[in-house]
PDB file of C-alpha atoms in Angstrom:
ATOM      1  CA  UNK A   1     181.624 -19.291  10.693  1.00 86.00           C
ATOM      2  CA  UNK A   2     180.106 -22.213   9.157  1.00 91.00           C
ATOM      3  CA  UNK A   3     180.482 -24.278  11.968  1.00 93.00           C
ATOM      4  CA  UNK A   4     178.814 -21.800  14.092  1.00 93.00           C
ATOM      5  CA  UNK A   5     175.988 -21.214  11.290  1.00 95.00           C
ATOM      6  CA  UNK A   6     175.170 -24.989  11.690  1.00 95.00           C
ATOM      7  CA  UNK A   7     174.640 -24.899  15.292  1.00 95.00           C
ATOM      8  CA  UNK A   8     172.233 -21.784  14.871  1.00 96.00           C
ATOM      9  CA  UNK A   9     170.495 -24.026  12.167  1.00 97.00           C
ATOM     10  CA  UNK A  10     170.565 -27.015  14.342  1.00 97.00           C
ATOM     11  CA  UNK A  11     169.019 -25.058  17.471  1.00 97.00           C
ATOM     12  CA  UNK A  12     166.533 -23.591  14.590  1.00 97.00           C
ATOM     13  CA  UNK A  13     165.677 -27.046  13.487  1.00 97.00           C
ATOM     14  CA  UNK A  14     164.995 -28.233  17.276  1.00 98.00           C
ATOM     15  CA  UNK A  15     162.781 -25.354  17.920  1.00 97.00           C
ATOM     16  CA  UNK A  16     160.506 -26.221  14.583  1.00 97.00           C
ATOM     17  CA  UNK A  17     160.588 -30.144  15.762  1.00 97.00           C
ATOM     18  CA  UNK A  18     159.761 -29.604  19.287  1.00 97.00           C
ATOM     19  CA  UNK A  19     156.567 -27.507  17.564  1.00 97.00           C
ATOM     20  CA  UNK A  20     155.254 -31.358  16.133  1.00 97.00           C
ATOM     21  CA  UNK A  21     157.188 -33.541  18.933  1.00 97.00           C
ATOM     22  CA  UNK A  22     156.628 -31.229  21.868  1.00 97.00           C
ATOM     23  CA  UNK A  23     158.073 -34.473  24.312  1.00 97.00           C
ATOM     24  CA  UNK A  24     161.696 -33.745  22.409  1.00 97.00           C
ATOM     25  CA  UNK A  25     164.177 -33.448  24.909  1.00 97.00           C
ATOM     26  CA  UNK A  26     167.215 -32.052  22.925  1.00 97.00           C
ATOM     27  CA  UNK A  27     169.352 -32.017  26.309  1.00 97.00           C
ATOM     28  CA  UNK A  28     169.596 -28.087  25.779  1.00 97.00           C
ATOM     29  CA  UNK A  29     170.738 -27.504  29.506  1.00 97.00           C
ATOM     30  CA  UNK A  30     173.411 -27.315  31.812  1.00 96.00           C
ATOM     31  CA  UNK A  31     174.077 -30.719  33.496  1.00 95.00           C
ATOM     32  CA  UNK A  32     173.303 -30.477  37.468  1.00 88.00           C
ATOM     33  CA  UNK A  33     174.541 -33.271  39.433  1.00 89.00           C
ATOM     34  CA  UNK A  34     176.784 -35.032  36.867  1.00 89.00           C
ATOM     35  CA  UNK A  35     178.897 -32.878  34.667  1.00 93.00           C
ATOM     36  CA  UNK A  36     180.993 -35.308  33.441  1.00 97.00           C
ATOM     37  CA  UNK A  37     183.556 -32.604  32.283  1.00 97.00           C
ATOM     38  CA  UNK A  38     186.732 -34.421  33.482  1.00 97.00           C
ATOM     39  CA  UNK A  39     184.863 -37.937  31.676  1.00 97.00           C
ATOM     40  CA  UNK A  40     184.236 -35.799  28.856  1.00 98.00           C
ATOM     41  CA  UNK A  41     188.328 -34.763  28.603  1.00 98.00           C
ATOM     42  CA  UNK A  42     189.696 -37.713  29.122  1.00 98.00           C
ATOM     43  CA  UNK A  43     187.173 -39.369  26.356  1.00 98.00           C
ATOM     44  CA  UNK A  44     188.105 -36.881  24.178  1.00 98.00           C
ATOM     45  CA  UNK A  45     192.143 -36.977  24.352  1.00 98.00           C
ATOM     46  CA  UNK A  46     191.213 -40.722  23.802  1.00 98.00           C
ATOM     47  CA  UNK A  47     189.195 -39.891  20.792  1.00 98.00           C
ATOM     48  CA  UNK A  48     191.743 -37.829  19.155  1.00 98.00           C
ATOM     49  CA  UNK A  49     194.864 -40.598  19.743  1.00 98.00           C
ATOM     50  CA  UNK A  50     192.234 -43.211  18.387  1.00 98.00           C
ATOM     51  CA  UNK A  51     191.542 -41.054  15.327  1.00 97.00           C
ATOM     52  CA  UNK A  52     195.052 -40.025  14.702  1.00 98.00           C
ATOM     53  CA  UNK A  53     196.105 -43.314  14.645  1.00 97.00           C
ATOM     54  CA  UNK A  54     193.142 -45.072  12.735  1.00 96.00           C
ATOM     55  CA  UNK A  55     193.655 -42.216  10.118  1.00 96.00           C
ATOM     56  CA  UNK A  56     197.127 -41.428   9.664  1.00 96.00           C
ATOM     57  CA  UNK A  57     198.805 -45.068  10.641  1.00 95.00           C
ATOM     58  CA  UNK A  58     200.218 -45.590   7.162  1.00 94.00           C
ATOM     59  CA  UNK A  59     201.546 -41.978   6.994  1.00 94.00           C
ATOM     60  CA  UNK A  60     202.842 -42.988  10.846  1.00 95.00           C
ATOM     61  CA  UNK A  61     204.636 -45.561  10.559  1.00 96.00           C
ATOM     62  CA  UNK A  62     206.358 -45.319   7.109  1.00 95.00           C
ATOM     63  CA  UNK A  63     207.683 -41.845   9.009  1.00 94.00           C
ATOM     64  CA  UNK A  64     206.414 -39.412   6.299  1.00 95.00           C
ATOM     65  CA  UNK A  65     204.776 -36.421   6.931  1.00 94.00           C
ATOM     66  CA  UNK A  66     201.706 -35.540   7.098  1.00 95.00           C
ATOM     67  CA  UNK A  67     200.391 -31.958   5.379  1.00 93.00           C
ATOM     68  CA  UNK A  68     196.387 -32.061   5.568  1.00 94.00           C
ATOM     69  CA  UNK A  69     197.199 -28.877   7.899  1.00 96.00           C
ATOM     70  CA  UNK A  70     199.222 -25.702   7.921  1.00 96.00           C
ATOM     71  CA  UNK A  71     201.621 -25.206  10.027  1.00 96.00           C
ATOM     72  CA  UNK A  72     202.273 -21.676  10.545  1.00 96.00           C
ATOM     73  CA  UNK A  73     200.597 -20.364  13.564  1.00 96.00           C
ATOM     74  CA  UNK A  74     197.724 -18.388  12.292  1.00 97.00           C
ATOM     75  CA  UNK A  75     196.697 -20.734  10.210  1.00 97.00           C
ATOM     76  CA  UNK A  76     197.253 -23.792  12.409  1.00 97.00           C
ATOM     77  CA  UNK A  77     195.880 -21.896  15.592  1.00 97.00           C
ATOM     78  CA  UNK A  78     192.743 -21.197  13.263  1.00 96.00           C
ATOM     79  CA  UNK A  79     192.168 -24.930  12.489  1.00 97.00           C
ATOM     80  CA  UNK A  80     192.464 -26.089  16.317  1.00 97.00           C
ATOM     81  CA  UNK A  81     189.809 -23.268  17.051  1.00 96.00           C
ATOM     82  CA  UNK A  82     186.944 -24.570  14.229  1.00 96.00           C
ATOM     83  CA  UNK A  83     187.827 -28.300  15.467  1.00 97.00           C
ATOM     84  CA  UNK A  84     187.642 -27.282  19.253  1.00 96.00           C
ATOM     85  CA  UNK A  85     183.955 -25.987  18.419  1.00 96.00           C
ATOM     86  CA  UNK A  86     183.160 -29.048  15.825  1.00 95.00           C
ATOM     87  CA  UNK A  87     181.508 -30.374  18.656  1.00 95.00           C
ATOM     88  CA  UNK A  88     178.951 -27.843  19.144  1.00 95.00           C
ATOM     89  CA  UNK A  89     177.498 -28.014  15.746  1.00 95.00           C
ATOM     90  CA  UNK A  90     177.900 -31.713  15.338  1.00 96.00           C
ATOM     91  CA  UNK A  91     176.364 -32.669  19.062  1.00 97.00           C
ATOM     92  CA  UNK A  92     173.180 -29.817  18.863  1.00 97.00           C
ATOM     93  CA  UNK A  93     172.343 -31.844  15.198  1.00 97.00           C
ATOM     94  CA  UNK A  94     173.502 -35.509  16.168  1.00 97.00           C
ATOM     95  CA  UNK A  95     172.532 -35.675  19.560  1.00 97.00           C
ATOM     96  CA  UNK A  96     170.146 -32.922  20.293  1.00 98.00           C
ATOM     97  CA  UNK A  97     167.844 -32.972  17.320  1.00 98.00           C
ATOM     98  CA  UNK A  98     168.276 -35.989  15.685  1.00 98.00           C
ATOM     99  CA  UNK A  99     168.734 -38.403  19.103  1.00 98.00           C
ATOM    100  CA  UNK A 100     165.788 -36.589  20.752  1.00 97.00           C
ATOM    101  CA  UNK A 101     163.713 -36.873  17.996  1.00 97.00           C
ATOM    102  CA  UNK A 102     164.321 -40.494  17.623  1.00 97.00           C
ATOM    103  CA  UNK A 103     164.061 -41.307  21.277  1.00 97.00           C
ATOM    104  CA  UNK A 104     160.237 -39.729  20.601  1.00 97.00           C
ATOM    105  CA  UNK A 105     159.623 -41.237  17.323  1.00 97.00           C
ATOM    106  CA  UNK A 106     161.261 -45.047  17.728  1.00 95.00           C
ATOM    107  CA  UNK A 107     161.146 -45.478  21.570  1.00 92.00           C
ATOM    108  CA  UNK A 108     162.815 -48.368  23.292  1.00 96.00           C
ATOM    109  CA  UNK A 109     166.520 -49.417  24.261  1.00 97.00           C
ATOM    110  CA  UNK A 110     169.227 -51.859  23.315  1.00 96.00           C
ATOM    111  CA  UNK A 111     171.640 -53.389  25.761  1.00 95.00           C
ATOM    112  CA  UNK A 112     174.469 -54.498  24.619  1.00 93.00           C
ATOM    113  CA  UNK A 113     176.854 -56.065  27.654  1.00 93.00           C
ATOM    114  CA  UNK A 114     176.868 -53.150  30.350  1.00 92.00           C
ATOM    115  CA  UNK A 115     175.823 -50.410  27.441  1.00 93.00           C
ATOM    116  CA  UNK A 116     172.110 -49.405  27.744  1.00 96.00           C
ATOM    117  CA  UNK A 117     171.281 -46.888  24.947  1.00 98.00           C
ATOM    118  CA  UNK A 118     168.144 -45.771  23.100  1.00 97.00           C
ATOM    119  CA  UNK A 119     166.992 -47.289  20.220  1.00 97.00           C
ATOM    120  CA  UNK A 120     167.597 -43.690  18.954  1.00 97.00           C
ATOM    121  CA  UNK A 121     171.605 -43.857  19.528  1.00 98.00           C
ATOM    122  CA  UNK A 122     172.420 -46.456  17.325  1.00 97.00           C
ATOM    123  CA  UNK A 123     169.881 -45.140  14.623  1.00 97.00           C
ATOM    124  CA  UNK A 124     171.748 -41.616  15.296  1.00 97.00           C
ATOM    125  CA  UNK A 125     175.533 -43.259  15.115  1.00 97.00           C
ATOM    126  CA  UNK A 126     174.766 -45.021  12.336  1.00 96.00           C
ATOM    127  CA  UNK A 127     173.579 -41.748  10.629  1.00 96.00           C
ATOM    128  CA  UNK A 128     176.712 -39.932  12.136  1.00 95.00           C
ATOM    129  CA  UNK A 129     179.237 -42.178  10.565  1.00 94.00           C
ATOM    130  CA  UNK A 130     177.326 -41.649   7.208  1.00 94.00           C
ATOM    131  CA  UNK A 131     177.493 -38.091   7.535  1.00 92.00           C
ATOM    132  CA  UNK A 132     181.402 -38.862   6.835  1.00 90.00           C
ATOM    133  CA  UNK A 133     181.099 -40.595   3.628  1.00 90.00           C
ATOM    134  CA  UNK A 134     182.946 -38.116   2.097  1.00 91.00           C
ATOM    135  CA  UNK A 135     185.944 -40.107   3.470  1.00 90.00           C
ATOM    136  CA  UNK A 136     185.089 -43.163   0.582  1.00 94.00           C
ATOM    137  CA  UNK A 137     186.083 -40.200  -2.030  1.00 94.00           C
ATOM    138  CA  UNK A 138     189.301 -39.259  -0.918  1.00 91.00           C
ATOM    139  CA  UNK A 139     190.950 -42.201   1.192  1.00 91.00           C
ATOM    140  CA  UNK A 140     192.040 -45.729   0.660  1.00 93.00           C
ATOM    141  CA  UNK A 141     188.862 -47.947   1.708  1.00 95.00           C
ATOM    142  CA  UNK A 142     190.500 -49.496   4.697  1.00 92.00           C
ATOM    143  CA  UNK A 143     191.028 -46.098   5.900  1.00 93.00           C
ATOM    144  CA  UNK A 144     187.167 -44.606   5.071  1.00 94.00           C
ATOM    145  CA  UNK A 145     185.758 -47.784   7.007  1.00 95.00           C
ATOM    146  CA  UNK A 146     187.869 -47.215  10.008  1.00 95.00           C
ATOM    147  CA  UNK A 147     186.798 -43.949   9.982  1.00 95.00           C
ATOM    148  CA  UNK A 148     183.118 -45.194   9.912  1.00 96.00           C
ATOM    149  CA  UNK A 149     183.372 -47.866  12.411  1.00 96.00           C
ATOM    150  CA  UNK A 150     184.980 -44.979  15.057  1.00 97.00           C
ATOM    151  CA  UNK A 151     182.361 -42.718  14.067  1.00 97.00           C
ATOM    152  CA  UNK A 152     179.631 -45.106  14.562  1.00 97.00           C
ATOM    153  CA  UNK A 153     181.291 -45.503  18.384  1.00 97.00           C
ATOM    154  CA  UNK A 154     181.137 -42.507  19.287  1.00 97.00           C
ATOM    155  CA  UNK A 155     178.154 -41.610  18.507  1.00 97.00           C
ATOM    156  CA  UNK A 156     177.414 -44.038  20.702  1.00 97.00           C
ATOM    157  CA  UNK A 157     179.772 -42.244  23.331  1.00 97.00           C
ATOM    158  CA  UNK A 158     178.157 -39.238  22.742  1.00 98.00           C
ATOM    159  CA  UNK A 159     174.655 -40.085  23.747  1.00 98.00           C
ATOM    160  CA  UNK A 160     176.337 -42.087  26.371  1.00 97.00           C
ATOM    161  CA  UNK A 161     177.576 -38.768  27.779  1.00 98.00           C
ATOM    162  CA  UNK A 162     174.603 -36.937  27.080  1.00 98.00           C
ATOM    163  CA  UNK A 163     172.174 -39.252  28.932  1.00 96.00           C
ATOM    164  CA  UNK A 164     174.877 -39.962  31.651  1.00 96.00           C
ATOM    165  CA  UNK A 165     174.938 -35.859  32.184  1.00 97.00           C
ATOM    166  CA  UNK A 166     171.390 -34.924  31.088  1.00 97.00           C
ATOM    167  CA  UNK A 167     173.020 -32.575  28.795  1.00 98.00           C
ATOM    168  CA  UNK A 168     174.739 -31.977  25.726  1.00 97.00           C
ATOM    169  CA  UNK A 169     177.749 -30.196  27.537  1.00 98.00           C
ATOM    170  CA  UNK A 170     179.797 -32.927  28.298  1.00 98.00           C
ATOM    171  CA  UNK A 171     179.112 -34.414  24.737  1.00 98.00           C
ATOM    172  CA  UNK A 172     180.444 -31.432  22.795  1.00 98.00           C
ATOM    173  CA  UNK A 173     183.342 -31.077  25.108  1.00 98.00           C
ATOM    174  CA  UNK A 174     184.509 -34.333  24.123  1.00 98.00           C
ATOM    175  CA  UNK A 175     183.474 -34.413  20.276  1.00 98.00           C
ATOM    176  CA  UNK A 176     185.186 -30.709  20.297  1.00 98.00           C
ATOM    177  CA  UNK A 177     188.826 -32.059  21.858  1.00 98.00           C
ATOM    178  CA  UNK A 178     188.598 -35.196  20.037  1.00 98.00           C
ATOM    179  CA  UNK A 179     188.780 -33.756  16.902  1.00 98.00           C
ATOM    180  CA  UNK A 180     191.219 -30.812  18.136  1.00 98.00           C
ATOM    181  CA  UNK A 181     193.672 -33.480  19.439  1.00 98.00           C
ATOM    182  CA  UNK A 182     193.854 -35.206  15.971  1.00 98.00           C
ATOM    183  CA  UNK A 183     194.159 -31.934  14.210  1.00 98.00           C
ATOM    184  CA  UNK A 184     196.718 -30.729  16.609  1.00 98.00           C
ATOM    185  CA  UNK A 185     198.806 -33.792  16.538  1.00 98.00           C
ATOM    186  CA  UNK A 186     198.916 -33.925  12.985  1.00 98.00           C
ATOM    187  CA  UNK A 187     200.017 -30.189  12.920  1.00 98.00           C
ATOM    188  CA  UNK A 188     202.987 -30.649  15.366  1.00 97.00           C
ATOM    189  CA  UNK A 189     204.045 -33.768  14.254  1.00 96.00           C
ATOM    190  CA  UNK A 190     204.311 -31.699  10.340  1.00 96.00           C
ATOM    191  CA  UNK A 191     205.751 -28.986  12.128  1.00 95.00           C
ATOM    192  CA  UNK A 192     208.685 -31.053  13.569  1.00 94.00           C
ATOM    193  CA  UNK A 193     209.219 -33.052  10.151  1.00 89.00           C
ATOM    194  CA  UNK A 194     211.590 -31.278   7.969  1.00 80.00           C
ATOM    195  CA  UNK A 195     209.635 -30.126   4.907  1.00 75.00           C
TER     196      UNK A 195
END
């Protein structure tokens, strides 16, 4: 419910900006020539094996297991839903308000090799990765910055997606079964470890 509540917020908040920035685009549309949904998938499987491993590698390779998660089907089935719609309220905040206000407010782009972004994206991912500090409070430092540095990427994905689509569906897609392929992981790797 709270994830859900944030995306209502975060389509609330877009409305009220697009009142002072009417040229917000907040990418509030279904994509039409470029979907990216398979792009999207395979991004997000990536994401997840990335994040599993840049969070749990200790845990990994010492062979204990992990318990952030239940196991038990309700419960477990229950987490993978809420991480399967992260994306939703993360992308419509991140990306929709906060990158298309940006892209009004600070215009310009920054290429960096074959990456052309907005200004806005790295202003955004930087703000996205901060939105995780809580990380600092309850992980070993080597672990929060990892989890900063991949946070910072893709963010940068994300608006990769989003521009590459002209919509935030591919974006959320991804961010959603990033985070549900960690999760899940993590659950079935518990589940097979004897308690």
């Amino acid at each position: 419910m709270a994830i859900l509540l944030q995306a209502i917020m975060g389509l609330i908040a877009i409305g009220l900006v697009k009142l002072l920035l009417p040229k917000l685009d907040a990418h509030l549309r279904l994509p039409k020539d470029r979907p990216l949904i398979l792009t999207a998938i395979i991004v997000g499987i990536a994401m997840g094996l990335i994040m599993l491993v840049a969070d749990y590698w200790p845990a990994l390779l010492a062979g204990h297991r992990i318990d952030d998660y239940p196991t038990d089907p309700v419960n477990a089935s229950g987490w993978l839903f809420a991480m399967g719609i992260t994306g939703l309220a993360e992308e419509t905040i991140f990306r929709g308000l906060i990158v298309g206000m940006l892209v009004v407010l600070i215009p310009g782009r920054v290429r960096i090799g074959a990456l052309d972004l907005p200004l806005a994206a790295y202003v955004a991912s930087l703000l996205f990765g901060l939105a995780h500090y809580d990380s600092f409070l309850h992980n070993p430092l080597h672990l929060a910055i990892a989890q900063q540095i991949y946070a910072f990427a893709w963010g940068l994905a994300y608006v990769w997606l989003m521009e590459k689509s002209d919509s935030l569906l591919a974006p959320t897609i991804a961010h959603g079964l990033g985070d549900m392929v960690e999760v899940g992981a993590v659950i079935a790797l518990a589940a097979a470890m004897p308690v």
